[in-house]
């Protein structure tokens, strides 16, 4: 389907999957493939903190300008934006796109024609791939869903045969469902890619190949326990693999090394994913107030086996 876009057939893809399933990695793979095999210009932006269409468009254009600085057609494309771009020299030249409200509104209203005209300037490239990763920030924006549907329809009906363009969106399944509720026609635009957990054979193959690349052997007992705790999740596999490597002092990974690696990975995962959530909730004034009441009650009953129930916590929360 990606290769079809080279023949001026625009395509839209939506990658879904839970956290840590490899959505961003797969999207990056598609970008690398189109850049190397199809000679496309690639744009990959992360959208999690963006909640409006204007900011999204600004991100896309800014990333594109930075990615094509070494291309022969850069000056021609840049001239169209130069009054809205500033240069930042820090370990190389980085461009900041600061459009006027009128320009941004015009591009927003004519996004399909804007992209088609843009691609026509790529004198030594065959097309354009745009990846909007972590679409979660825009998932509850009804305007975005309707705007994207209109953009896709315009691209297909008005510029069929003129638009070698691939669009890839990535987000959580529940966010896609929310966008579907906002406009049921939205999801029909896309070819859907739903990432699920890896099976045990795939995880085993991953660990065998990973350790083989660095000239390390691994016992079957070690492999089995690594596979069990990876739970089919790519990010867990990577954390556990890294942890096991750090905990192994020879070129043979044993069961004991694997256990140490799993514990190491658990600590890393807790810091990256769990601790921020716990700190934002349990350390809140509301929870601290509940803990204070529980501790005071426990101190007044030191001579008894102290326990509390969920109902008691609910009661304290209402106090």
Short mmCIF file of N, CA, C and O in Angstrom, two decimals, residues 31 43-48 50 55-64 130-135 168:
data_model
loop_
_atom_site.label_atom_id
_atom_site.label_comp_id
_atom_site.label_asym_id
_atom_site.label_seq_id
_atom_site.Cartn_x
_atom_site.Cartn_y
_atom_site.Cartn_z
N UNK A 31 8.69 5.08 7.82
CA UNK A 31 9.33 6.32 7.34
C UNK A 31 10.68 5.99 6.69
O UNK A 31 11.00 6.47 5.59
N UNK A 43 8.40 13.02 7.36
CA UNK A 43 8.15 13.92 8.49
C UNK A 43 7.52 13.08 9.61
O UNK A 43 6.50 12.43 9.39
N UNK A 44 8.15 13.09 10.79
CA UNK A 44 7.64 12.33 11.93
C UNK A 44 7.54 13.27 13.12
O UNK A 44 8.55 13.73 13.64
N UNK A 45 6.31 13.58 13.55
CA UNK A 45 6.13 14.49 14.68
C UNK A 45 5.40 13.75 15.81
O UNK A 45 4.66 12.81 15.58
N UNK A 46 5.66 14.23 17.03
CA UNK A 46 5.01 13.68 18.22
C UNK A 46 4.03 14.71 18.73
O UNK A 46 4.38 15.84 19.04
N UNK A 47 2.77 14.28 18.83
CA UNK A 47 1.67 15.20 18.97
C UNK A 47 1.01 15.19 20.33
O UNK A 47 0.00 15.85 20.54
N UNK A 48 1.56 14.45 21.28
CA UNK A 48 0.85 14.18 22.53
C UNK A 48 0.40 15.44 23.26
O UNK A 48 -0.68 15.48 23.83
N UNK A 50 -0.19 18.44 21.91
CA UNK A 50 -0.82 19.41 21.02
C UNK A 50 -2.32 19.15 20.96
O UNK A 50 -2.75 18.02 20.78
N UNK A 55 -1.46 24.28 15.68
CA UNK A 55 -0.17 23.86 16.23
C UNK A 55 0.34 22.61 15.52
O UNK A 55 1.55 22.46 15.30
N UNK A 56 -0.57 21.71 15.17
CA UNK A 56 -0.20 20.51 14.43
C UNK A 56 0.43 20.87 13.08
O UNK A 56 1.48 20.35 12.72
N UNK A 57 -0.21 21.77 12.36
CA UNK A 57 0.29 22.18 11.04
C UNK A 57 1.65 22.85 11.18
O UNK A 57 2.56 22.62 10.38
N UNK A 58 1.79 23.70 12.19
CA UNK A 58 3.07 24.37 12.40
C UNK A 58 4.17 23.36 12.66
O UNK A 58 5.28 23.46 12.13
N UNK A 59 3.87 22.33 13.47
CA UNK A 59 4.82 21.26 13.74
C UNK A 59 5.26 20.56 12.45
O UNK A 59 6.45 20.31 12.23
N UNK A 60 4.28 20.22 11.62
CA UNK A 60 4.56 19.48 10.39
C UNK A 60 5.48 20.27 9.47
O UNK A 60 6.48 19.76 8.97
N UNK A 61 5.14 21.54 9.27
CA UNK A 61 5.93 22.37 8.34
C UNK A 61 7.33 22.60 8.89
O UNK A 61 8.32 22.55 8.15
N UNK A 62 7.44 22.87 10.19
CA UNK A 62 8.75 23.10 10.79
C UNK A 62 9.64 21.87 10.67
O UNK A 62 10.81 21.98 10.31
N UNK A 63 9.08 20.69 10.93
CA UNK A 63 9.86 19.46 10.82
C UNK A 63 10.27 19.22 9.37
O UNK A 63 11.40 18.80 9.10
N UNK A 64 9.37 19.48 8.44
CA UNK A 64 9.69 19.27 7.02
C UNK A 64 10.82 20.19 6.57
O UNK A 64 11.76 19.75 5.91
N UNK A 130 3.94 11.58 6.05
CA UNK A 130 3.78 12.37 7.29
C UNK A 130 3.25 11.44 8.38
O UNK A 130 2.21 10.79 8.20
N UNK A 131 3.99 11.37 9.49
CA UNK A 131 3.58 10.55 10.63
C UNK A 131 3.19 11.47 11.78
O UNK A 131 3.98 12.30 12.22
N UNK A 132 1.96 11.33 12.23
CA UNK A 132 1.49 12.08 13.40
C UNK A 132 1.38 11.08 14.54
O UNK A 132 0.41 10.32 14.63
N UNK A 133 2.39 11.06 15.38
CA UNK A 133 2.49 10.08 16.46
C UNK A 133 1.81 10.62 17.71
O UNK A 133 1.71 11.83 17.91
N UNK A 134 1.36 9.71 18.58
CA UNK A 134 0.68 10.12 19.81
C UNK A 134 -0.45 11.08 19.51
O UNK A 134 -0.51 12.19 20.07
N UNK A 135 -1.36 10.67 18.65
CA UNK A 135 -2.48 11.53 18.26
C UNK A 135 -3.43 11.77 19.43
O UNK A 135 -4.39 12.54 19.34
N UNK A 168 0.28 8.69 8.22
CA UNK A 168 0.20 7.67 9.27
C UNK A 168 -0.10 8.34 10.60
O UNK A 168 0.63 9.24 11.03
#
